[in-house]
Every structure is written in structure tokens, then in C-alpha cells.
Amino acid sequence: MVIRNLSRSSSVRAGALSLGALVLLSSPVAASDVPAEPAPPRPLPAYSSALLDQAGVQVRPGLGAPALPADVSARAWLVADAGTGEVLAARDAHRPLPPASTLKSLFALSTLSRLDPELRHVVAEHELDGVGEGSSMVGVAEGRAYRVADLWRGVFLSSGNDAVHVLAGLNGGLEKTVREMRAKARELGANDTHVVSPDGYDAAGQVSSAYDLAVFGRAGLADPEFARYCSTRVAHFPAGGWSYPIQNTNRLLTGADGVAPYPGLLGVKNGYTSHAGATLISAAQRDGRTLVVSVMNPRGGSGRAVYEEARALLDWGFAAAGKVRPVGSLQPPPKKVRTAPAASPAHAAGQSALAVQPGDSDWPAVLLVVAGSVVLLAGCVVAARRRTVRRRRATVARRTDPERAVE
């Protein structure tokens, strides 16, 4: 029979081409007229940051989780994993409270990178104007030259408000520095913080929160220069032709005044004013894991209470590894991306179904056009061959049995 002229390989090729056509027709490019299937529901996050908006203690213990220390009296506190940003537990995380000198951590975050640490500067008298009465001081003197790095050690170790004012002056002034600190806080997602004075001295309206202080501590640890300063225990501060030793006022770091040093402590920043009480940002590392803890205004005990409560929370955080579910995150919010305005219907109607987004490669569209052309051509060839076969079969049928001839 003439049908044998259509070989098996030709049949396979025709089948493959037909299958290819079906695949192309079922692809997203050709499916513009087909209603899209509803998207599956998005999985719920492992935790909701709304928990941190609630008053009181927030913790989600799992099997075998240790109990939180019962003697923590601070008005607000927070424990977080510095690596992941996950908040393990907190109390009144977003409660606005005066931060005292822990606000210097935000000052450093917004100003460190703007000043050359090797720059030498002779202090003018007016640069020390406005330093609050009773402020902690490192001993900056007018008419004396200091390197910027010396002044930063005065900030981190001695919590020197005098050093802060000189550095702010080098940065363009107090007002500019305050604006930059506010902007940095928003960039980090620290929306509870309102800066009035860069040194953290008590000022009307100046507040932060346990959440924001932990955010500042975590961001500081990610900056090698910040991390080096905040973990320095002892340094020498210049005084003309000589220098004198200064010691970090963070007692968990140094073990001073009856406070035992905490193993693996990385520092960060402590503070105290009569209005704020004692405040502290601490970070420690153990077994490759880093925790950051913020404590604001313990209500009982001696001046050591803020350190002992931070110690208890650090101990709990390391013991709770893998045994509690997070209640929030210190991760900054995603940056907003500007989107192009929607195209008008008339403009959209004129767009090709194969149009690609700006910056995408044109090759997918080209390949689709080529593939579609090949499929169309192959279909025409197959159809023509089939018509030829039918004609030949009809001719053979007429010759052998005219009554059974079909067309």
C-alpha cells in the first residue's frame, strides 16, 4: 500500500512536532486567554511582630525550654539572636523610655563612618558649650589636639559627653547630627526612638525602647570599627605630653565594682541618668552563637541590678537555644521600591504578548517566535503529506475496486 511511503521515523517526527505544538500552546505565553488559577494561600510566618506590640512578657516556649528568670525587675527588656535577628523573649519591647547614654550607640552608628579616625583636631572652646551639668566626661580640654579615634574611645569607654560634642561639631554640628541620628533610626526600623541630644543626656521628648536599643546593638556588632571600640576594656587618653588610662564603664565587660565579668561578652553600651535610671545594651558570644540583650530601668536592687538582670537574660537566652519560638524580629523593614505607573488600556492593548520586562533578555521571545514558526511549518508539511497519502490511497482504491473508492 502506498501508505508505507510514510516511514516510522516520519511518524515519530510528526508526533514530536505535534507534541511540541501542544506544549507551546499550553505555555504561559499562549495562555493569555485562559483564566489564571487562584494562587495558593501564602504560609503564615513563624511568628508575628504584633506580639511585641503587646504589653507584658512575650515568650513562646517549646518542649524543654527553660523558665524565664523570675527576678528581672526592669521596666522593659529584650533578648534576641544577633545573627538571625529573631527576638526570643521581651517585656514591653516598644515602651518609650529615656535611654540615657545607650543612645550613644545610635550616635556612633550614624557618625563613625563620616569621620576619619586619624584626623587630628584642636578643640575650640565653643565645641564644649552645651555639655549638660553633671555629664560623664572623659577629660577633653580646649586648645588640645586629639585624634578622632581618641575621641571615640572617650565615647565608648568613659561615655564622655564632652567627646560626643566635639565629634558632633566635626560632623557639621549638633543639629545636623541629630537629624542624621533620626534618619538612621528610621532606616534600621527603630521607630520608637526620638533623638533630641546625641549624647543621651536627659531632654524633654527624648526616648527609645528596649526593641530599638537591641536593634542598635545588633547593627553595631555588624560594624567592625564599632565592635572594636565597644569591646575595648582599657585604653589611654591623651593629655598633652602624657596620657592617662581610661576603663570601660560597662561592668559586665570589666568585672569592676563587684560585678563578675560575663564570659564571652562583646560589650556594647551602658548608661545612667537620674531620669532614665540604669540602661544597658549587652552582647555575648557562646558556641558560635551571639545574643544581644537590652535592659531599661530596673526598679529594685543596687546599682549593679542592670548588670545582673542582663546576665540572667543572657544565661536564659543561651539555654533556650532551639527550645523557644521567636516572638518577633530585629530585621529592618524591606526598602520600598518605586514601581512604574500602570499603563493605560489603550497602551496595554498594543503590547505584544511576548514583550519582556526592561533589562530582561530578548532571547526567550526570539526562541519562542522561532519555535512557533517551526511548529507551524512542520504542521503544514505534515498536513500536505497526509493529503498526498489520501489521494494516493484513493487512486489505488479506484483502480482495484471502483465501488469502494473514497476521497
mmCIF file of N, CA and C in Angstrom, residues 107-231:
data_model
loop_
_atom_site.group_PDB
_atom_site.id
_atom_site.type_symbol
_atom_site.label_atom_id
_atom_site.label_comp_id
_atom_site.label_asym_id
_atom_site.label_seq_id
_atom_site.Cartn_x
_atom_site.Cartn_y
_atom_site.Cartn_z
ATOM 1 N N PHE A 107 24.393 57.271 67.990
ATOM 2 C CA PHE A 107 25.316 58.331 67.563
ATOM 3 C C PHE A 107 26.498 57.736 66.803
ATOM 4 N N ALA A 108 27.063 56.655 67.332
ATOM 5 C CA ALA A 108 28.196 56.017 66.658
ATOM 6 C C ALA A 108 27.772 55.405 65.322
ATOM 7 N N LEU A 109 26.621 54.765 65.291
ATOM 8 C CA LEU A 109 26.163 54.142 64.043
ATOM 9 C C LEU A 109 26.005 55.165 62.925
ATOM 10 N N SER A 110 25.556 56.365 63.265
ATOM 11 C CA SER A 110 25.288 57.355 62.227
ATOM 12 C C SER A 110 26.503 58.230 61.908
ATOM 13 N N THR A 111 27.534 58.219 62.770
ATOM 14 C CA THR A 111 28.625 59.185 62.616
ATOM 15 C C THR A 111 29.993 58.549 62.385
ATOM 16 N N LEU A 112 30.204 57.328 62.864
ATOM 17 C CA LEU A 112 31.540 56.709 62.769
ATOM 18 C C LEU A 112 32.117 56.766 61.360
ATOM 19 N N SER A 113 31.337 56.365 60.382
ATOM 20 C CA SER A 113 31.855 56.249 59.019
ATOM 21 C C SER A 113 32.087 57.603 58.361
ATOM 22 N N ARG A 114 31.610 58.675 58.970
ATOM 23 C CA ARG A 114 31.724 60.001 58.359
ATOM 24 C C ARG A 114 33.022 60.721 58.740
ATOM 25 N N LEU A 115 33.735 60.199 59.740
ATOM 26 C CA LEU A 115 34.912 60.894 60.243
ATOM 27 C C LEU A 115 36.146 60.009 60.130
ATOM 28 N N ASP A 116 37.227 60.581 59.640
ATOM 29 C CA ASP A 116 38.498 59.869 59.513
ATOM 30 C C ASP A 116 39.091 59.652 60.914
ATOM 31 N N PRO A 117 39.301 58.389 61.323
ATOM 32 C CA PRO A 117 39.804 58.149 62.690
ATOM 33 C C PRO A 117 41.188 58.732 62.936
ATOM 34 N N GLU A 118 41.988 58.993 61.884
ATOM 35 C CA GLU A 118 43.339 59.522 62.056
ATOM 36 C C GLU A 118 43.387 61.042 62.017
ATOM 37 N N LEU A 119 42.262 61.679 61.760
ATOM 38 C CA LEU A 119 42.229 63.137 61.727
ATOM 39 C C LEU A 119 42.567 63.706 63.107
ATOM 40 N N ARG A 120 43.478 64.680 63.148
ATOM 41 C CA ARG A 120 43.825 65.353 64.392
ATOM 42 C C ARG A 120 43.088 66.691 64.440
ATOM 43 N N HIS A 121 42.522 66.977 65.593
ATOM 44 C CA HIS A 121 41.693 68.171 65.720
ATOM 45 C C HIS A 121 42.013 68.889 67.031
ATOM 46 N N VAL A 122 42.200 70.196 66.939
ATOM 47 C CA VAL A 122 42.416 71.024 68.129
ATOM 48 C C VAL A 122 41.052 71.536 68.587
ATOM 49 N N VAL A 123 40.696 71.256 69.820
ATOM 50 C CA VAL A 123 39.371 71.568 70.339
ATOM 51 C C VAL A 123 39.257 73.051 70.649
ATOM 52 N N ALA A 124 38.183 73.646 70.112
ATOM 53 C CA ALA A 124 37.882 75.051 70.401
ATOM 54 C C ALA A 124 36.932 75.143 71.594
ATOM 55 N N GLU A 125 36.943 76.296 72.249
ATOM 56 C CA GLU A 125 36.146 76.460 73.474
ATOM 57 C C GLU A 125 34.656 76.254 73.206
ATOM 58 N N HIS A 126 34.158 76.768 72.086
ATOM 59 C CA HIS A 126 32.718 76.705 71.832
ATOM 60 C C HIS A 126 32.228 75.275 71.583
ATOM 61 N N GLU A 127 33.152 74.367 71.247
ATOM 62 C CA GLU A 127 32.740 72.987 70.958
ATOM 63 C C GLU A 127 32.287 72.250 72.219
ATOM 64 N N LEU A 128 32.655 72.780 73.378
ATOM 65 C CA LEU A 128 32.252 72.157 74.632
ATOM 66 C C LEU A 128 31.043 72.852 75.256
ATOM 67 N N ASP A 129 30.522 73.862 74.550
ATOM 68 C CA ASP A 129 29.310 74.528 75.044
ATOM 69 C C ASP A 129 28.133 73.557 74.976
ATOM 70 N N GLY A 130 27.261 73.644 75.940
ATOM 71 C CA GLY A 130 26.048 72.833 75.910
ATOM 72 C C GLY A 130 26.196 71.460 76.514
ATOM 73 N N VAL A 131 27.375 71.101 77.000
ATOM 74 C CA VAL A 131 27.523 69.821 77.691
ATOM 75 C C VAL A 131 26.748 69.908 79.003
ATOM 76 N N GLY A 132 25.822 68.978 79.223
ATOM 77 C CA GLY A 132 24.914 69.057 80.364
ATOM 78 C C GLY A 132 25.621 68.987 81.705
ATOM 79 N N GLU A 133 25.032 69.670 82.668
ATOM 80 C CA GLU A 133 25.588 69.664 84.022
ATOM 81 C C GLU A 133 25.544 68.255 84.607
ATOM 82 N N GLY A 134 26.637 67.839 85.206
ATOM 83 C CA GLY A 134 26.716 66.506 85.785
ATOM 84 C C GLY A 134 26.979 65.409 84.774
ATOM 85 N N SER A 135 27.283 65.774 83.529
ATOM 86 C CA SER A 135 27.545 64.775 82.482
ATOM 87 C C SER A 135 28.782 63.949 82.803
ATOM 88 N N SER A 136 28.795 62.741 82.316
ATOM 89 C CA SER A 136 30.018 61.939 82.357
ATOM 90 C C SER A 136 31.005 62.520 81.351
ATOM 91 N N MET A 137 32.269 62.602 81.736
ATOM 92 C CA MET A 137 33.291 63.259 80.916
ATOM 93 C C MET A 137 34.518 62.372 80.823
ATOM 94 N N VAL A 138 35.226 62.486 79.698
ATOM 95 C CA VAL A 138 36.492 61.780 79.565
ATOM 96 C C VAL A 138 37.667 62.712 79.823
ATOM 97 N N GLY A 139 37.442 64.026 79.784
ATOM 98 C CA GLY A 139 38.509 64.984 80.076
ATOM 99 C C GLY A 139 39.010 65.735 78.865
ATOM 100 N N VAL A 140 38.164 65.952 77.858
ATOM 101 C CA VAL A 140 38.571 66.738 76.685
ATOM 102 C C VAL A 140 38.794 68.189 77.120
ATOM 103 N N ALA A 141 39.907 68.771 76.667
ATOM 104 C CA ALA A 141 40.261 70.137 77.058
ATOM 105 C C ALA A 141 40.404 71.017 75.834
ATOM 106 N N GLU A 142 39.948 72.249 75.942
ATOM 107 C CA GLU A 142 40.086 73.188 74.814
ATOM 108 C C GLU A 142 41.556 73.493 74.556
ATOM 109 N N GLY A 143 41.865 73.712 73.286
ATOM 110 C CA GLY A 143 43.234 74.023 72.901
ATOM 111 C C GLY A 143 44.134 72.809 72.771
ATOM 112 N N ARG A 144 43.614 71.637 73.054
ATOM 113 C CA ARG A 144 44.423 70.417 72.986
ATOM 114 C C ARG A 144 44.042 69.627 71.725
ATOM 115 N N ALA A 145 45.020 68.970 71.113
ATOM 116 C CA ALA A 145 44.787 68.197 69.887
ATOM 117 C C ALA A 145 44.485 66.742 70.224
ATOM 118 N N TYR A 146 43.494 66.223 69.537
ATOM 119 C CA TYR A 146 43.101 64.816 69.711
ATOM 120 C C TYR A 146 42.873 64.195 68.338
ATOM 121 N N ARG A 147 43.208 62.917 68.228
ATOM 122 C CA ARG A 147 42.782 62.172 67.045
ATOM 123 C C ARG A 147 41.314 61.806 67.223
ATOM 124 N N VAL A 148 40.613 61.666 66.112
ATOM 125 C CA VAL A 148 39.206 61.244 66.161
ATOM 126 C C VAL A 148 39.079 59.906 66.874
ATOM 127 N N ALA A 149 40.022 58.988 66.641
ATOM 128 C CA ALA A 149 39.981 57.678 67.303
ATOM 129 C C ALA A 149 40.069 57.817 68.817
ATOM 130 N N ASP A 150 40.858 58.789 69.310
ATOM 131 C CA ASP A 150 40.934 59.025 70.750
ATOM 132 C C ASP A 150 39.577 59.454 71.295
ATOM 133 N N LEU A 151 38.918 60.337 70.558
ATOM 134 C CA LEU A 151 37.620 60.833 70.991
ATOM 135 C C LEU A 151 36.580 59.705 71.013
ATOM 136 N N TRP A 152 36.639 58.801 70.036
ATOM 137 C CA TRP A 152 35.699 57.675 70.032
ATOM 138 C C TRP A 152 35.939 56.752 71.229
ATOM 139 N N ARG A 153 37.187 56.557 71.606
ATOM 140 C CA ARG A 153 37.444 55.758 72.804
ATOM 141 C C ARG A 153 36.893 56.459 74.043
ATOM 142 N N GLY A 154 36.951 57.789 74.039
ATOM 143 C CA GLY A 154 36.348 58.528 75.141
ATOM 144 C C GLY A 154 34.835 58.355 75.191
ATOM 145 N N VAL A 155 34.210 58.188 74.026
ATOM 146 C CA VAL A 155 32.759 57.967 73.973
ATOM 147 C C VAL A 155 32.413 56.575 74.470
ATOM 148 N N PHE A 156 33.081 55.560 73.937
ATOM 149 C CA PHE A 156 32.706 54.179 74.237
ATOM 150 C C PHE A 156 33.133 53.732 75.623
ATOM 151 N N LEU A 157 34.317 54.140 76.075
ATOM 152 C CA LEU A 157 34.808 53.653 77.357
ATOM 153 C C LEU A 157 34.327 54.511 78.523
ATOM 154 N N SER A 158 34.476 55.835 78.406
ATOM 155 C CA SER A 158 34.126 56.729 79.503
ATOM 156 C C SER A 158 32.753 57.358 79.345
ATOM 157 N N SER A 159 32.059 57.038 78.241
ATOM 158 C CA SER A 159 30.752 57.626 77.962
ATOM 159 C C SER A 159 30.824 59.149 78.027
ATOM 160 N N GLY A 160 31.917 59.709 77.497
ATOM 161 C CA GLY A 160 32.191 61.129 77.625
ATOM 162 C C GLY A 160 31.292 61.997 76.754
ATOM 163 N N ASN A 161 30.422 62.777 77.404
ATOM 164 C CA ASN A 161 29.594 63.718 76.658
ATOM 165 C C ASN A 161 30.430 64.812 76.011
ATOM 166 N N ASP A 162 31.560 65.147 76.634
ATOM 167 C CA ASP A 162 32.443 66.144 76.032
ATOM 168 C C ASP A 162 32.990 65.643 74.694
ATOM 169 N N ALA A 163 33.369 64.366 74.612
ATOM 170 C CA ALA A 163 33.865 63.806 73.356
ATOM 171 C C ALA A 163 32.757 63.761 72.301
ATOM 172 N N VAL A 164 31.527 63.470 72.738
ATOM 173 C CA VAL A 164 30.402 63.450 71.795
ATOM 174 C C VAL A 164 30.215 64.824 71.165
ATOM 175 N N HIS A 165 30.263 65.878 71.959
ATOM 176 C CA HIS A 165 30.035 67.229 71.437
ATOM 177 C C HIS A 165 31.116 67.632 70.442
ATOM 178 N N VAL A 166 32.362 67.263 70.706
ATOM 179 C CA VAL A 166 33.432 67.599 69.764
ATOM 180 C C VAL A 166 33.251 66.826 68.458
ATOM 181 N N LEU A 167 32.934 65.554 68.540
ATOM 182 C CA LEU A 167 32.724 64.750 67.332
ATOM 183 C C LEU A 167 31.516 65.252 66.539
ATOM 184 N N ALA A 168 30.458 65.637 67.246
ATOM 185 C CA ALA A 168 29.294 66.179 66.549
ATOM 186 C C ALA A 168 29.648 67.479 65.834
ATOM 187 N N GLY A 169 30.512 68.284 66.453
ATOM 188 C CA GLY A 169 30.963 69.502 65.792
ATOM 189 C C GLY A 169 31.739 69.200 64.524
ATOM 190 N N LEU A 170 32.596 68.195 64.567
ATOM 191 C CA LEU A 170 33.342 67.783 63.374
ATOM 192 C C LEU A 170 32.407 67.242 62.295
ATOM 193 N N ASN A 171 31.270 66.733 62.723
ATOM 194 C CA ASN A 171 30.299 66.157 61.779
ATOM 195 C C ASN A 171 29.370 67.218 61.175
ATOM 196 N N GLY A 172 29.569 68.476 61.551
ATOM 197 C CA GLY A 172 28.726 69.530 60.996
ATOM 198 C C GLY A 172 27.813 70.182 61.995
ATOM 199 N N GLY A 173 27.911 69.804 63.269
ATOM 200 C CA GLY A 173 27.118 70.453 64.290
ATOM 201 C C GLY A 173 26.090 69.539 64.925
ATOM 202 N N LEU A 174 25.588 69.959 66.072
ATOM 203 C CA LEU A 174 24.638 69.144 66.831
ATOM 204 C C LEU A 174 23.335 68.937 66.065
ATOM 205 N N GLU A 175 22.807 69.990 65.458
ATOM 206 C CA GLU A 175 21.521 69.861 64.776
ATOM 207 C C GLU A 175 21.614 68.887 63.606
ATOM 208 N N LYS A 176 22.659 68.997 62.810
ATOM 209 C CA LYS A 176 22.849 68.081 61.685
ATOM 210 C C LYS A 176 23.003 66.653 62.191
ATOM 211 N N THR A 177 23.759 66.475 63.257
ATOM 212 C CA THR A 177 23.972 65.140 63.804
ATOM 213 C C THR A 177 22.675 64.533 64.321
ATOM 214 N N VAL A 178 21.864 65.339 64.981
ATOM 215 C CA VAL A 178 20.571 64.852 65.468
ATOM 216 C C VAL A 178 19.695 64.418 64.301
ATOM 217 N N ARG A 179 19.662 65.197 63.230
ATOM 218 C CA ARG A 179 18.864 64.816 62.046
ATOM 219 C C ARG A 179 19.347 63.491 61.472
ATOM 220 N N GLU A 180 20.658 63.334 61.410
ATOM 221 C CA GLU A 180 21.207 62.091 60.860
ATOM 222 C C GLU A 180 20.912 60.897 61.768
ATOM 223 N N MET A 181 20.944 61.111 63.072
ATOM 224 C CA MET A 181 20.612 60.030 64.003
ATOM 225 C C MET A 181 19.147 59.615 63.849
ATOM 226 N N ARG A 182 18.265 60.590 63.704
ATOM 227 C CA ARG A 182 16.855 60.263 63.495
ATOM 228 C C ARG A 182 16.665 59.474 62.203
ATOM 229 N N ALA A 183 17.349 59.897 61.146
ATOM 230 C CA ALA A 183 17.236 59.186 59.869
ATOM 231 C C ALA A 183 17.789 57.768 59.975
ATOM 232 N N LYS A 184 18.898 57.600 60.688
ATOM 233 C CA LYS A 184 19.492 56.272 60.854
ATOM 234 C C LYS A 184 18.554 55.360 61.629
ATOM 235 N N ALA A 185 17.915 55.894 62.663
ATOM 236 C CA ALA A 185 16.966 55.094 63.437
ATOM 237 C C ALA A 185 15.838 54.599 62.541
ATOM 238 N N ARG A 186 15.297 55.461 61.689
ATOM 239 C CA ARG A 186 14.212 55.038 60.787
ATOM 240 C C ARG A 186 14.699 54.000 59.791
ATOM 241 N N GLU A 187 15.913 54.184 59.303
ATOM 242 C CA GLU A 187 16.488 53.225 58.352
ATOM 243 C C GLU A 187 16.583 51.832 58.966
ATOM 244 N N LEU A 188 16.894 51.771 60.246
ATOM 245 C CA LEU A 188 17.048 50.492 60.939
ATOM 246 C C LEU A 188 15.718 49.935 61.436
ATOM 247 N N GLY A 189 14.636 50.674 61.268
ATOM 248 C CA GLY A 189 13.346 50.217 61.767
ATOM 249 C C GLY A 189 13.144 50.500 63.240
ATOM 250 N N ALA A 190 13.953 51.403 63.806
ATOM 251 C CA ALA A 190 13.845 51.759 65.222
ATOM 252 C C ALA A 190 12.910 52.959 65.340
ATOM 253 N N ASN A 191 11.627 52.702 65.258
ATOM 254 C CA ASN A 191 10.645 53.779 65.154
ATOM 255 C C ASN A 191 10.191 54.329 66.501
ATOM 256 N N ASP A 192 10.646 53.734 67.591
ATOM 257 C CA ASP A 192 10.285 54.246 68.916
ATOM 258 C C ASP A 192 11.214 55.369 69.371
ATOM 259 N N THR A 193 12.318 55.550 68.685
ATOM 260 C CA THR A 193 13.369 56.461 69.140
ATOM 261 C C THR A 193 13.145 57.882 68.620
ATOM 262 N N HIS A 194 13.237 58.832 69.534
ATOM 263 C CA HIS A 194 13.231 60.248 69.159
ATOM 264 C C HIS A 194 14.461 60.890 69.784
ATOM 265 N N VAL A 195 15.324 61.429 68.942
ATOM 266 C CA VAL A 195 16.599 61.992 69.388
ATOM 267 C C VAL A 195 16.460 63.503 69.568
ATOM 268 N N VAL A 196 16.919 63.983 70.707
ATOM 269 C CA VAL A 196 16.994 65.419 70.968
ATOM 270 C C VAL A 196 18.446 65.832 71.186
ATOM 271 N N SER A 197 19.192 65.008 71.947
ATOM 272 C CA SER A 197 20.596 65.284 72.238
ATOM 273 C C SER A 197 21.416 64.037 71.884
ATOM 274 N N PRO A 198 22.475 64.170 71.095
ATOM 275 C CA PRO A 198 23.204 62.981 70.631
ATOM 276 C C PRO A 198 23.936 62.221 71.725
ATOM 277 N N ASP A 199 24.139 62.829 72.899
ATOM 278 C CA ASP A 199 24.872 62.145 73.963
ATOM 279 C C ASP A 199 23.965 61.354 74.895
ATOM 280 N N GLY A 200 22.628 61.460 74.718
ATOM 281 C CA GLY A 200 21.700 60.726 75.563
ATOM 282 C C GLY A 200 21.358 61.427 76.851
ATOM 283 N N TYR A 201 21.881 62.635 77.046
ATOM 284 C CA TYR A 201 21.569 63.418 78.256
ATOM 285 C C TYR A 201 20.063 63.659 78.312
ATOM 286 N N ASP A 202 19.500 63.625 79.513
ATOM 287 C CA ASP A 202 18.059 63.807 79.658
ATOM 288 C C ASP A 202 17.581 65.075 78.944
ATOM 289 N N ALA A 203 16.579 64.918 78.097
ATOM 290 C CA ALA A 203 15.995 66.043 77.380
ATOM 291 C C ALA A 203 14.521 65.743 77.160
ATOM 292 N N ALA A 204 13.693 66.760 77.197
ATOM 293 C CA ALA A 204 12.255 66.566 77.023
ATOM 294 C C ALA A 204 11.971 65.911 75.678
ATOM 295 N N GLY A 205 11.224 64.818 75.714
ATOM 296 C CA GLY A 205 10.828 64.142 74.484
ATOM 297 C C GLY A 205 11.832 63.128 73.962
ATOM 298 N N GLN A 206 12.989 63.027 74.580
ATOM 299 C CA GLN A 206 13.995 62.068 74.103
ATOM 300 C C GLN A 206 13.706 60.684 74.674
ATOM 301 N N VAL A 207 13.368 59.746 73.794
ATOM 302 C CA VAL A 207 13.002 58.398 74.226
ATOM 303 C C VAL A 207 13.557 57.364 73.239
ATOM 304 N N SER A 208 13.611 56.133 73.711
ATOM 305 C CA SER A 208 13.892 54.983 72.872
ATOM 306 C C SER A 208 13.108 53.816 73.460
ATOM 307 N N SER A 209 13.493 52.592 73.168
ATOM 308 C CA SER A 209 12.778 51.418 73.689
ATOM 309 C C SER A 209 13.746 50.255 73.763
ATOM 310 N N ALA A 210 13.338 49.217 74.486
ATOM 311 C CA ALA A 210 14.174 48.023 74.565
ATOM 312 C C ALA A 210 14.374 47.415 73.184
ATOM 313 N N TYR A 211 13.343 47.469 72.351
ATOM 314 C CA TYR A 211 13.457 46.957 70.984
ATOM 315 C C TYR A 211 14.503 47.744 70.201
ATOM 316 N N ASP A 212 14.388 49.070 70.222
ATOM 317 C CA ASP A 212 15.305 49.893 69.436
ATOM 318 C C ASP A 212 16.739 49.773 69.916
ATOM 319 N N LEU A 213 16.931 49.709 71.239
ATOM 320 C CA LEU A 213 18.300 49.567 71.748
ATOM 321 C C LEU A 213 18.921 48.258 71.282
ATOM 322 N N ALA A 214 18.128 47.188 71.234
ATOM 323 C CA ALA A 214 18.641 45.915 70.725
ATOM 324 C C ALA A 214 18.966 46.017 69.236
ATOM 325 N N VAL A 215 18.153 46.757 68.493
ATOM 326 C CA VAL A 215 18.444 46.994 67.076
ATOM 327 C C VAL A 215 19.781 47.701 66.922
ATOM 328 N N PHE A 216 20.031 48.730 67.742
ATOM 329 C CA PHE A 216 21.298 49.461 67.663
ATOM 330 C C PHE A 216 22.474 48.549 68.023
ATOM 331 N N GLY A 217 22.296 47.727 69.064
ATOM 332 C CA GLY A 217 23.371 46.822 69.446
ATOM 333 C C GLY A 217 23.704 45.834 68.351
ATOM 334 N N ARG A 218 22.677 45.267 67.741
ATOM 335 C CA ARG A 218 22.900 44.293 66.661
ATOM 336 C C ARG A 218 23.591 44.947 65.463
ATOM 337 N N ALA A 219 23.130 46.147 65.082
ATOM 338 C CA ALA A 219 23.751 46.842 63.956
ATOM 339 C C ALA A 219 25.194 47.213 64.273
ATOM 340 N N GLY A 220 25.464 47.591 65.524
ATOM 341 C CA GLY A 220 26.827 47.940 65.899
ATOM 342 C C GLY A 220 27.782 46.765 65.815
ATOM 343 N N LEU A 221 27.322 45.584 66.224
ATOM 344 C CA LEU A 221 28.185 44.399 66.163
ATOM 345 C C LEU A 221 28.552 44.042 64.733
ATOM 346 N N ALA A 222 27.701 44.429 63.778
ATOM 347 C CA ALA A 222 27.992 44.141 62.372
ATOM 348 C C ALA A 222 29.020 45.099 61.782
ATOM 349 N N ASP A 223 29.376 46.156 62.500
ATOM 350 C CA ASP A 223 30.370 47.134 62.054
ATOM 351 C C ASP A 223 31.677 46.858 62.797
ATOM 352 N N PRO A 224 32.723 46.417 62.097
ATOM 353 C CA PRO A 224 33.972 46.048 62.796
ATOM 354 C C PRO A 224 34.545 47.166 63.646
ATOM 355 N N GLU A 225 34.446 48.417 63.179
ATOM 356 C CA GLU A 225 35.003 49.534 63.946
ATOM 357 C C GLU A 225 34.207 49.747 65.230
ATOM 358 N N PHE A 226 32.906 49.728 65.129
ATOM 359 C CA PHE A 226 32.038 49.849 66.303
ATOM 360 C C PHE A 226 32.323 48.717 67.277
ATOM 361 N N ALA A 227 32.370 47.488 66.747
ATOM 362 C CA ALA A 227 32.584 46.314 67.603
ATOM 363 C C ALA A 227 33.923 46.386 68.325
ATOM 364 N N ARG A 228 34.934 46.915 67.657
ATOM 365 C CA ARG A 228 36.248 47.025 68.299
ATOM 366 C C ARG A 228 36.223 48.033 69.439
ATOM 367 N N TYR A 229 35.607 49.178 69.221
ATOM 368 C CA TYR A 229 35.536 50.187 70.278
ATOM 369 C C TYR A 229 34.725 49.690 71.473
ATOM 370 N N CYS A 230 33.558 49.086 71.207
ATOM 371 C CA CYS A 230 32.654 48.757 72.323
ATOM 372 C C CYS A 230 33.159 47.586 73.156
ATOM 373 N N SER A 231 34.108 46.821 72.644
ATOM 374 C CA SER A 231 34.652 45.694 73.399
ATOM 375 C C SER A 231 35.992 46.013 74.065
#
